[in-house]
mmCIF file of C-alpha atoms in Angstrom:
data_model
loop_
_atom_site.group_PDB
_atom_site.id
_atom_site.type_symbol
_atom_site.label_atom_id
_atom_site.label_comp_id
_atom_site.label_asym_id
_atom_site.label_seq_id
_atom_site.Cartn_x
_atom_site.Cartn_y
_atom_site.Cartn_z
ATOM 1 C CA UNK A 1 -10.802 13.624 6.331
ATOM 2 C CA UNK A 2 -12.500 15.790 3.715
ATOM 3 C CA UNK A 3 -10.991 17.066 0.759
ATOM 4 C CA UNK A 4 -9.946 20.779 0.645
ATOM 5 C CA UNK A 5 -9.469 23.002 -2.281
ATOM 6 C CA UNK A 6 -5.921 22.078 -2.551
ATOM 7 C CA UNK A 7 -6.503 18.551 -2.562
ATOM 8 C CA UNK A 8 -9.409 18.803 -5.052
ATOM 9 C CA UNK A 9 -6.934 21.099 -7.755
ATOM 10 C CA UNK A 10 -3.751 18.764 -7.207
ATOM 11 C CA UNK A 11 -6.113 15.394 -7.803
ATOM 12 C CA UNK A 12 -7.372 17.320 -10.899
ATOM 13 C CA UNK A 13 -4.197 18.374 -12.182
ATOM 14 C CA UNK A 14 -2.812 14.888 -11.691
ATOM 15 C CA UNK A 15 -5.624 13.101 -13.403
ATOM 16 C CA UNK A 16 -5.006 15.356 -16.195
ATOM 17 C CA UNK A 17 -1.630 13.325 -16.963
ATOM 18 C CA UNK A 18 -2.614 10.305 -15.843
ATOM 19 C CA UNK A 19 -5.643 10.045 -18.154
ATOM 20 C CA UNK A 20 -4.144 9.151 -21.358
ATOM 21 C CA UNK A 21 -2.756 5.601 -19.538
ATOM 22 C CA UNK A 22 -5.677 5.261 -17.732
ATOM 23 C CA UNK A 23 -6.651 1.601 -19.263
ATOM 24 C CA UNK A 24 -3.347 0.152 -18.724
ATOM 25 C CA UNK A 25 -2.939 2.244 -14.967
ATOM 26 C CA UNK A 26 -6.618 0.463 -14.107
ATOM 27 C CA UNK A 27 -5.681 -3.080 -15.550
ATOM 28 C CA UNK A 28 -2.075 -3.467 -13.654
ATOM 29 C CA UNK A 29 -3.807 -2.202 -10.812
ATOM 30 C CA UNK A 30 -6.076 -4.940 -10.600
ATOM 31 C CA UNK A 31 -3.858 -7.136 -11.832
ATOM 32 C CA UNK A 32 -1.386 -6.730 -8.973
ATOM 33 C CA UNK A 33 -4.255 -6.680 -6.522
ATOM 34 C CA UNK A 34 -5.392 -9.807 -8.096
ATOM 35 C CA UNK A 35 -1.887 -11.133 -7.464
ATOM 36 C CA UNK A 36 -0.983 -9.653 -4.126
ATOM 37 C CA UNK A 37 -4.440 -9.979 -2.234
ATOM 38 C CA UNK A 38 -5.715 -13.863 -3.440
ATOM 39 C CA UNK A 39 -8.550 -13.453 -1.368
ATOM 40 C CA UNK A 40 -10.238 -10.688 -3.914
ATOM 41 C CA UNK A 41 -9.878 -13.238 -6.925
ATOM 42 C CA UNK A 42 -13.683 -15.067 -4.900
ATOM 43 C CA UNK A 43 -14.887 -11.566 -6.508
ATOM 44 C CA UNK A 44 -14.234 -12.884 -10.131
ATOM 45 C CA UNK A 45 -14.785 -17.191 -10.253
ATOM 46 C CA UNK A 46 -16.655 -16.314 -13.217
ATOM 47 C CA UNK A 47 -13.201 -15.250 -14.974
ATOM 48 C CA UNK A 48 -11.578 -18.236 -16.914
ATOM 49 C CA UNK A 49 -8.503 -16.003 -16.265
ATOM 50 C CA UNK A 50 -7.148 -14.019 -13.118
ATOM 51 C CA UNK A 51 -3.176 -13.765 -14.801
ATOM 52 C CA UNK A 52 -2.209 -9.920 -15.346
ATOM 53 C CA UNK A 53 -2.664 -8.714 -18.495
ATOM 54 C CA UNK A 54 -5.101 -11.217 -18.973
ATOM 55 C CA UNK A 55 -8.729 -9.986 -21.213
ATOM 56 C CA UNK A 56 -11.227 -10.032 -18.273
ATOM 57 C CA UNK A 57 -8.443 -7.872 -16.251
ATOM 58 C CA UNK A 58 -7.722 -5.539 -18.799
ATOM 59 C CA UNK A 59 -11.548 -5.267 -19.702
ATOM 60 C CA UNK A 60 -12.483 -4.653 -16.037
ATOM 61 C CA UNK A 61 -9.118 -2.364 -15.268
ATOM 62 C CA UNK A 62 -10.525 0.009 -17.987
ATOM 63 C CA UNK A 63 -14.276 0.057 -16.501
ATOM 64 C CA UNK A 64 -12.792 0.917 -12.972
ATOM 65 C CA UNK A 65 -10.196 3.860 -13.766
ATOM 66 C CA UNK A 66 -13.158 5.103 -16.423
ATOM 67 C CA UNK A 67 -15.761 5.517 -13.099
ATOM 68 C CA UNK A 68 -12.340 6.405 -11.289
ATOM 69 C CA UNK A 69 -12.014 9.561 -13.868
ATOM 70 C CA UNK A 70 -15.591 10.141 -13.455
ATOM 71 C CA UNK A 71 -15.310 10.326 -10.007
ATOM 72 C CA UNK A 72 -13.028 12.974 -10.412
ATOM 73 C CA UNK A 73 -15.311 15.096 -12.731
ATOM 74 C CA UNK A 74 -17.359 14.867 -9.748
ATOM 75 C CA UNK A 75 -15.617 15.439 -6.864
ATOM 76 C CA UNK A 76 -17.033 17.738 -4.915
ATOM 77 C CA UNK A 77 -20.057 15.946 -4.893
ATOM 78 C CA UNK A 78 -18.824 12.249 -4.506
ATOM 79 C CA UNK A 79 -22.007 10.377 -2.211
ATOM 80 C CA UNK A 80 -24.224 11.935 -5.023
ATOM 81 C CA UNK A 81 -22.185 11.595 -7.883
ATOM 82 C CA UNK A 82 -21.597 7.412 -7.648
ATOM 83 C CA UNK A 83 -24.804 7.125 -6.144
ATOM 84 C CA UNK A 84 -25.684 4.350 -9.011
ATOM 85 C CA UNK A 85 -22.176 2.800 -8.302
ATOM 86 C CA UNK A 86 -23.055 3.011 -4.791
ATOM 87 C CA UNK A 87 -26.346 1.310 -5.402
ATOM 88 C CA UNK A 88 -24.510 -1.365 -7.310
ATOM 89 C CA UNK A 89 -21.624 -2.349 -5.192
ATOM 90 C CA UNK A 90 -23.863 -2.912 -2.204
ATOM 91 C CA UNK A 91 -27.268 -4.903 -3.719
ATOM 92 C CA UNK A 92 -26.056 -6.613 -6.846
ATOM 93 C CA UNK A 93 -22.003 -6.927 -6.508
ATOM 94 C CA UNK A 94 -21.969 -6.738 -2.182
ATOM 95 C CA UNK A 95 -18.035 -6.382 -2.518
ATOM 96 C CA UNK A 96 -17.053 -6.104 0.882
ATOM 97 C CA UNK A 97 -15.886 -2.349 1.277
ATOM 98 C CA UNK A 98 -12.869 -3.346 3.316
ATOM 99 C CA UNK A 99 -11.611 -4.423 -0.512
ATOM 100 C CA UNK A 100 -11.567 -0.476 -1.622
ATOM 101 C CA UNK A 101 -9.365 -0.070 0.440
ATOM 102 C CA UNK A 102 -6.867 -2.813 -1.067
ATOM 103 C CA UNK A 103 -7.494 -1.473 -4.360
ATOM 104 C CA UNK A 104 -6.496 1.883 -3.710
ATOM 105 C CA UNK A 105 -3.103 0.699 -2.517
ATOM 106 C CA UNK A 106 -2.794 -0.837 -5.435
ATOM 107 C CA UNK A 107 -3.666 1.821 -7.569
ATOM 108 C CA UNK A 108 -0.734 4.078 -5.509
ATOM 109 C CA UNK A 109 1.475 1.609 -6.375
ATOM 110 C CA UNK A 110 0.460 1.178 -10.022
ATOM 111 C CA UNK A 111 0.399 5.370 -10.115
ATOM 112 C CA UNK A 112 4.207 5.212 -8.461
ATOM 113 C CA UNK A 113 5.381 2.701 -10.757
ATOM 114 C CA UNK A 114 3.770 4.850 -13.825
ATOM 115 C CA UNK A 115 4.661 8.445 -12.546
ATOM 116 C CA UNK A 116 8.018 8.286 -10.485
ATOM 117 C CA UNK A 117 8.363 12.195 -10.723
ATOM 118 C CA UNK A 118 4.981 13.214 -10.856
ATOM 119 C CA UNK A 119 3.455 11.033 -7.899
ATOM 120 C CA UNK A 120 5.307 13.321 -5.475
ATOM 121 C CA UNK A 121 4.382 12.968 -1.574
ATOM 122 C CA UNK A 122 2.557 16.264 -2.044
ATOM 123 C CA UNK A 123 0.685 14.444 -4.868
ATOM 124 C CA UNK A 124 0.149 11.148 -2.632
ATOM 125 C CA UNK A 125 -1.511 12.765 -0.109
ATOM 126 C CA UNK A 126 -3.955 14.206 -2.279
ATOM 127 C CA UNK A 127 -4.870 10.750 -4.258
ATOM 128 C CA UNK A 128 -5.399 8.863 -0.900
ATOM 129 C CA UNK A 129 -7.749 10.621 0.263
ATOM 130 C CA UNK A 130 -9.356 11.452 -2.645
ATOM 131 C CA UNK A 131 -9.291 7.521 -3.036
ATOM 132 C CA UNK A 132 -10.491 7.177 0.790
ATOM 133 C CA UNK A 133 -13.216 9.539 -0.059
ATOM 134 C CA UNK A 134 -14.328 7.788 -3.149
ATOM 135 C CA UNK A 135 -14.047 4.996 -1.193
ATOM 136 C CA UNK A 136 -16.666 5.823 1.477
ATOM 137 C CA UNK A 137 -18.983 7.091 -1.336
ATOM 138 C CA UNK A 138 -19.003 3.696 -2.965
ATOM 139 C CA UNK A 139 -19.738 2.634 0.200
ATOM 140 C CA UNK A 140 -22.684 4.919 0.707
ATOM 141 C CA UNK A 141 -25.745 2.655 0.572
ATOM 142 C CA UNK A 142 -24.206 -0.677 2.112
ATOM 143 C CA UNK A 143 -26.015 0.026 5.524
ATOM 144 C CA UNK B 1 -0.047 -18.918 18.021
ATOM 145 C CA UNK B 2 0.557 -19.384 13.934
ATOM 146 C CA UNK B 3 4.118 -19.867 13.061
ATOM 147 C CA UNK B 4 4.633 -16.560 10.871
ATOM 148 C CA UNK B 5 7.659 -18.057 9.409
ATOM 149 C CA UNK B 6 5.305 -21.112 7.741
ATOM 150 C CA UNK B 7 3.554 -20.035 3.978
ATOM 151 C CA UNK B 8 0.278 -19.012 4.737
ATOM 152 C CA UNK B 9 -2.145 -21.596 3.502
ATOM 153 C CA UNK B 10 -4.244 -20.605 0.699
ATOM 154 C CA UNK B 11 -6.802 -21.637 -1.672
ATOM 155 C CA UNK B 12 -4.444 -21.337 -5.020
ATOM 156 C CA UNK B 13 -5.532 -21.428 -8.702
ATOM 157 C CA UNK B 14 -1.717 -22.048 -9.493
ATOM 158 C CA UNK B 15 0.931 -23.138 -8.190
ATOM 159 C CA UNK B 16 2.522 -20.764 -5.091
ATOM 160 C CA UNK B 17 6.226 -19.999 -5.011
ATOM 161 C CA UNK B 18 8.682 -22.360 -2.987
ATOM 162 C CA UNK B 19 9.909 -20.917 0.256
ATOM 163 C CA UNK B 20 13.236 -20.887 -1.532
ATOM 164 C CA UNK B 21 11.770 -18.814 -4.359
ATOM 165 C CA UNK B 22 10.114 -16.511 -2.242
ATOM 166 C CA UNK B 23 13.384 -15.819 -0.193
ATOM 167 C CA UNK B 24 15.039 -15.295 -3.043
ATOM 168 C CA UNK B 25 12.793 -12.864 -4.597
ATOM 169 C CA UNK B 26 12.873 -10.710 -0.802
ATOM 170 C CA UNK B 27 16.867 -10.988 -1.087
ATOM 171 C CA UNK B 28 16.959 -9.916 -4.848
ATOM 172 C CA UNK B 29 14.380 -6.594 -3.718
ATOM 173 C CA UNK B 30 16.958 -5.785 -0.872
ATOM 174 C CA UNK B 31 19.786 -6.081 -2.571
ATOM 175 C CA UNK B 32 18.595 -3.519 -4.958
ATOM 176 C CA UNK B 33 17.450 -1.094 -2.221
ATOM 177 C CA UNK B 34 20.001 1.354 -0.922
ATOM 178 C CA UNK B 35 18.792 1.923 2.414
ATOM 179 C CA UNK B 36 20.397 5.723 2.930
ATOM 180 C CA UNK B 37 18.296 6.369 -0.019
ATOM 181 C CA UNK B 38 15.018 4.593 0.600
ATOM 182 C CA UNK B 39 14.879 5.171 4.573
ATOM 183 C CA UNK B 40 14.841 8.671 4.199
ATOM 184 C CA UNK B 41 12.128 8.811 1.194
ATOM 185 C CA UNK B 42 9.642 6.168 2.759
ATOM 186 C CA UNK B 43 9.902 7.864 6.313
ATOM 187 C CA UNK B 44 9.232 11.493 4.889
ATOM 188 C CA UNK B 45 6.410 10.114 2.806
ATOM 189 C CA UNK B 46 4.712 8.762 6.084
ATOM 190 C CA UNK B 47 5.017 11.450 7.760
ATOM 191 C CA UNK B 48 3.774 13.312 5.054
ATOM 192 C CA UNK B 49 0.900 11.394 3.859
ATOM 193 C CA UNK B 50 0.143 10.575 7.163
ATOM 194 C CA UNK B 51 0.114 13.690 9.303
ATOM 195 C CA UNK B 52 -0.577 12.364 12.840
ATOM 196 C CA UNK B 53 2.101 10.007 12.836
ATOM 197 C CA UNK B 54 4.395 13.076 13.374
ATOM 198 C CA UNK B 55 3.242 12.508 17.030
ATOM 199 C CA UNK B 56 6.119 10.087 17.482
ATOM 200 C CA UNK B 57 8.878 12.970 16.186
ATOM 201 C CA UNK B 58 7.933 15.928 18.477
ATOM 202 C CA UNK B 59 12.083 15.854 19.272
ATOM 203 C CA UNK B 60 12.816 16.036 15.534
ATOM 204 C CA UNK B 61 12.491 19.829 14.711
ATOM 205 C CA UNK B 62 10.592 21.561 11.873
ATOM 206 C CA UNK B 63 7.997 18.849 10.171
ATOM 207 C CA UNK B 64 5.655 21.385 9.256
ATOM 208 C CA UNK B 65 5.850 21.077 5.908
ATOM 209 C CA UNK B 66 6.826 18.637 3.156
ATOM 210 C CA UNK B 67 9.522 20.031 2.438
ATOM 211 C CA UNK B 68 10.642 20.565 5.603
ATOM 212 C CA UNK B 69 10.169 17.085 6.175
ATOM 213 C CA UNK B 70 12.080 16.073 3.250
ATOM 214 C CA UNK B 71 14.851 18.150 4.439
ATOM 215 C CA UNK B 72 14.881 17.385 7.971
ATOM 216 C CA UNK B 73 18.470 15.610 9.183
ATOM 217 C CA UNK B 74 16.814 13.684 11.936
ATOM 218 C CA UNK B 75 14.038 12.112 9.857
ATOM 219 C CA UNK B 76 16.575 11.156 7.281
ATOM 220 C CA UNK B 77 18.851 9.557 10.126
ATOM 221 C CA UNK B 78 15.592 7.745 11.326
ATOM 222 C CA UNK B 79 14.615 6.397 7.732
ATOM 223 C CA UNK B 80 18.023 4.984 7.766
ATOM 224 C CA UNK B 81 17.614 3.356 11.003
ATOM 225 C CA UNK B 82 14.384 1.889 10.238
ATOM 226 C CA UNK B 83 15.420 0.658 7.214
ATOM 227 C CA UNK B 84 18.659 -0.822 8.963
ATOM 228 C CA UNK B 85 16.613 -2.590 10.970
ATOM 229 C CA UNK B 86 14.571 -4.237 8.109
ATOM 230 C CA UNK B 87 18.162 -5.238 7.002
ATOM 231 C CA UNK B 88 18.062 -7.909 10.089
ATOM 232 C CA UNK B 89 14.511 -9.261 8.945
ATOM 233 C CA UNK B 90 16.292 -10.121 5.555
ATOM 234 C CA UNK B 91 19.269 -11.785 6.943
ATOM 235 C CA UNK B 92 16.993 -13.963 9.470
ATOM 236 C CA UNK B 93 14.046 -14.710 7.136
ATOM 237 C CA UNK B 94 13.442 -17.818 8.751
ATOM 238 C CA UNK B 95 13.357 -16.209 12.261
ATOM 239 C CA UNK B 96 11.283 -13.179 12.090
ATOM 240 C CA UNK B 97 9.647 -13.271 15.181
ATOM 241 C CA UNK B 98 12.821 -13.652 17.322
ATOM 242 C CA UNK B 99 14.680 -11.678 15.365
ATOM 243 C CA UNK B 100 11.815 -8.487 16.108
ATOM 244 C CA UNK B 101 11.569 -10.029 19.546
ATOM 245 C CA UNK B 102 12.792 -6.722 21.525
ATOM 246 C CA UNK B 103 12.409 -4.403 18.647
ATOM 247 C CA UNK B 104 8.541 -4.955 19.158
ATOM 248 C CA UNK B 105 8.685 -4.824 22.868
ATOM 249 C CA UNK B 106 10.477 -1.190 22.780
ATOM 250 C CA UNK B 107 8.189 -0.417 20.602
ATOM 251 C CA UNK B 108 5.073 -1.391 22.590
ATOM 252 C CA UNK B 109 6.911 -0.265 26.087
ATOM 253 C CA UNK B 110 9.202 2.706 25.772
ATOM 254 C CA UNK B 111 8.025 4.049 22.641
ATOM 255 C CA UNK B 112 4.247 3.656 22.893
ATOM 256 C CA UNK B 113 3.747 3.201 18.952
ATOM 257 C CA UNK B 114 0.613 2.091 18.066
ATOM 258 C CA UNK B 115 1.491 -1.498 15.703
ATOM 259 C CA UNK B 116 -1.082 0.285 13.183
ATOM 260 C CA UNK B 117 1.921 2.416 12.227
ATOM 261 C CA UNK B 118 4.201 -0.865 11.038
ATOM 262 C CA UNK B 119 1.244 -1.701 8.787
ATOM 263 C CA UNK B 120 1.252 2.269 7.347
ATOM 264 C CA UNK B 121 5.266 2.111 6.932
ATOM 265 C CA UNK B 122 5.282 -1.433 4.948
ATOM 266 C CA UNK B 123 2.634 0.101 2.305
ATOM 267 C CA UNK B 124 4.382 3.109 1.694
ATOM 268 C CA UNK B 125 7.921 1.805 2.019
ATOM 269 C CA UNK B 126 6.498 -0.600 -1.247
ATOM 270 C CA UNK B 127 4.948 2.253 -2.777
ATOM 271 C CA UNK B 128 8.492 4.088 -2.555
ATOM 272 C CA UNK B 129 10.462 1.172 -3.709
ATOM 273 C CA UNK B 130 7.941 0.406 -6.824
ATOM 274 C CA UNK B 131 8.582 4.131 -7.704
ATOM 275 C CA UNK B 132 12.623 3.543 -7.737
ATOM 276 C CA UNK B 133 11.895 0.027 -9.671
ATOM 277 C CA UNK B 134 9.324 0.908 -11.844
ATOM 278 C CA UNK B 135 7.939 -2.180 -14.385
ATOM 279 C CA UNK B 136 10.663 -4.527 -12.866
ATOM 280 C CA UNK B 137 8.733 -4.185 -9.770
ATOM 281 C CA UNK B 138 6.507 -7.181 -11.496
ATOM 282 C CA UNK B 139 2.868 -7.797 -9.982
ATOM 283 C CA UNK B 140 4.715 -11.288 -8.720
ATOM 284 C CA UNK B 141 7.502 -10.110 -7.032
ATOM 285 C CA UNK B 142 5.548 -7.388 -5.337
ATOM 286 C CA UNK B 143 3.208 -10.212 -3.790
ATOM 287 C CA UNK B 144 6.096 -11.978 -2.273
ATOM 288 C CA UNK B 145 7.572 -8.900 -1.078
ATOM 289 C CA UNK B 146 4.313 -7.919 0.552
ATOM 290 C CA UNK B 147 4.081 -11.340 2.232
ATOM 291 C CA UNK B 148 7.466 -10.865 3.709
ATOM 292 C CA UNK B 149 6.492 -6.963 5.137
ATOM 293 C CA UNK B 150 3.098 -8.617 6.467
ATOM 294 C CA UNK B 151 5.240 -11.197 8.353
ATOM 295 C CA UNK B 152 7.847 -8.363 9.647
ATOM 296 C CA UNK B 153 4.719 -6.223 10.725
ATOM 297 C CA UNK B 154 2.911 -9.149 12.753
ATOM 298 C CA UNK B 155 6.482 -9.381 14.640
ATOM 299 C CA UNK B 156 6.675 -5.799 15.325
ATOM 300 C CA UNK B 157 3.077 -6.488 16.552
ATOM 301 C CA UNK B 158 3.612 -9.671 18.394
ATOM 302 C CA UNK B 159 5.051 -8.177 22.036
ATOM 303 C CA UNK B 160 2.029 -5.560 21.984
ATOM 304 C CA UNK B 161 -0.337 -8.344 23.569
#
């Protein structure tokens, strides 16, 4: 499901709003992933604490909506772009993919919660797949 | 078979709501949900967000666009319907599975859903509802409340095989 113009233009215009909350969009994000999915806190035992609104969470909220962002910057070349983060995710972190997908509903919800007008269905649309896509990028150099 | 009705057992770093707790937290969401409102929104954003789902509504009329989607009488009436039927999961927590008994065999039989579809409903129905309750839509309570649409989609599953 590849991302047309429109897509690319309304996840731009979006981000454009959403970027001055980004750190505290990323960190509730994980946080309620954290929360709702237990199974992703075996990703972070080296965390003395997994709470919401916690330091690690905040601290690692930031770093993920900061590559999100980036992500966008590069968006129509996403497999190239987060080839490092590709590289990363598979040999040193080996998250198992089916977890981007988790996040990403958790970011929608997080972006809902954040943007009640703004995250419009029109809007949705757009940020999933762009999400999906960003997703399979990540993804890029597992196999 | 698992009993869905049982907590799921987990490996906890704290302490997991009661049963009582968590039923309490599903009731409290509900009660705050008015379904002629939320049916409509969370059924227009599926079909919407999720194109090919419109497969199911080829009876329903213009869905060619979001805002004909948004606007469209019979998807509103089927939100509501939907959503009515949620109602019943609510006021039988402990007996999901019977409750959904038939539901999930019309479904699987005269319908021809695929059960993916339940799954795709329950995400965006909480993304809808977190959008109406903004911060008071805690991390917490949308756990629970995701634990009760997992159980109410492995019902509406549960007939397919």
């Amino acid at each position: 499901m590849s991302l047309t113009a429109k897509d690319k233009s309304v996840v731009k215009a979006f981000w454009g709003k959403v970027s001055g909350k980004a750190d505290v969009v990323g960190a509730e994000a994980l946080g309620r992933m954290l929360t709702a999915y237990p199974q992703t806190k075996t990703y972070f035992s080296h965390w003395a604490d997994l709470s919401p609104g916690s330091d690690p969470v905040k601290k690692h909220g930031s770093t993920i909506m900061g590559a999100i962002g980036n992500a966008v910057g590069v968006i129509d070349d996403l497999v190239g772009g987060l080839s490092a983060l590709s590289d990363l995710h598979a040999f040193k972190l080996r998250v198992d993919p089916g977890n981007f997908k988790i996040l990403s509903h958790n970011i929608l919800v997080t972006l809902a919660i954040h943007f009640p007008r703004d995250f419009t269905p029109e809007v949705h649309i757009a940020v999933d797949k762009f999400l999906a896509a960003l997703s399979a990028a990540l993804a890029d150099k597992y196999r | 078979m698992p009993d869905f009705d049982d907590n799921i057992c987990q490996q906890r770093t704290t302490a997991p709501p009661s049963q009582d707790a968590e039923k309490s937290t599903i009731s409290a969401v509900w009660g705050r949900v008015d379904i002629n409102e939320v049916g409509p929104l969370a059924l227009g954003r599926v079909l919407i967000v999720y194109p090919w789902t419109q497969r199911y509504f080829g009876s329903f009329g213009d869905v060619s666009t979001p805002a004909a989607i948004m606007g469209n009488p019979k998807v509103a009436a089927h939100g509501k319907v939907v959503c009515g039927a949620l109602d019943n999961a609510v006021k039988n927590m402990g007996n999901i599975l019977a409750t959904y008994k038939s539901l999930s065999e019309t479904h699987a039989n005269k319908l021809f859903v695929d059960p993916d579809n339940f799954r795709v409903l329950a995400d965006v129905l909480t993304i809808v509802i977190a959008a109406k309750f903004g911060a008071s839509f805690t991390p917490e309570i949308q756990a629970t409340w995701q634990k009760f649409m997992k159980v109410v989609v492995a019902a509406m599953g549960s007939r397919y095989f």
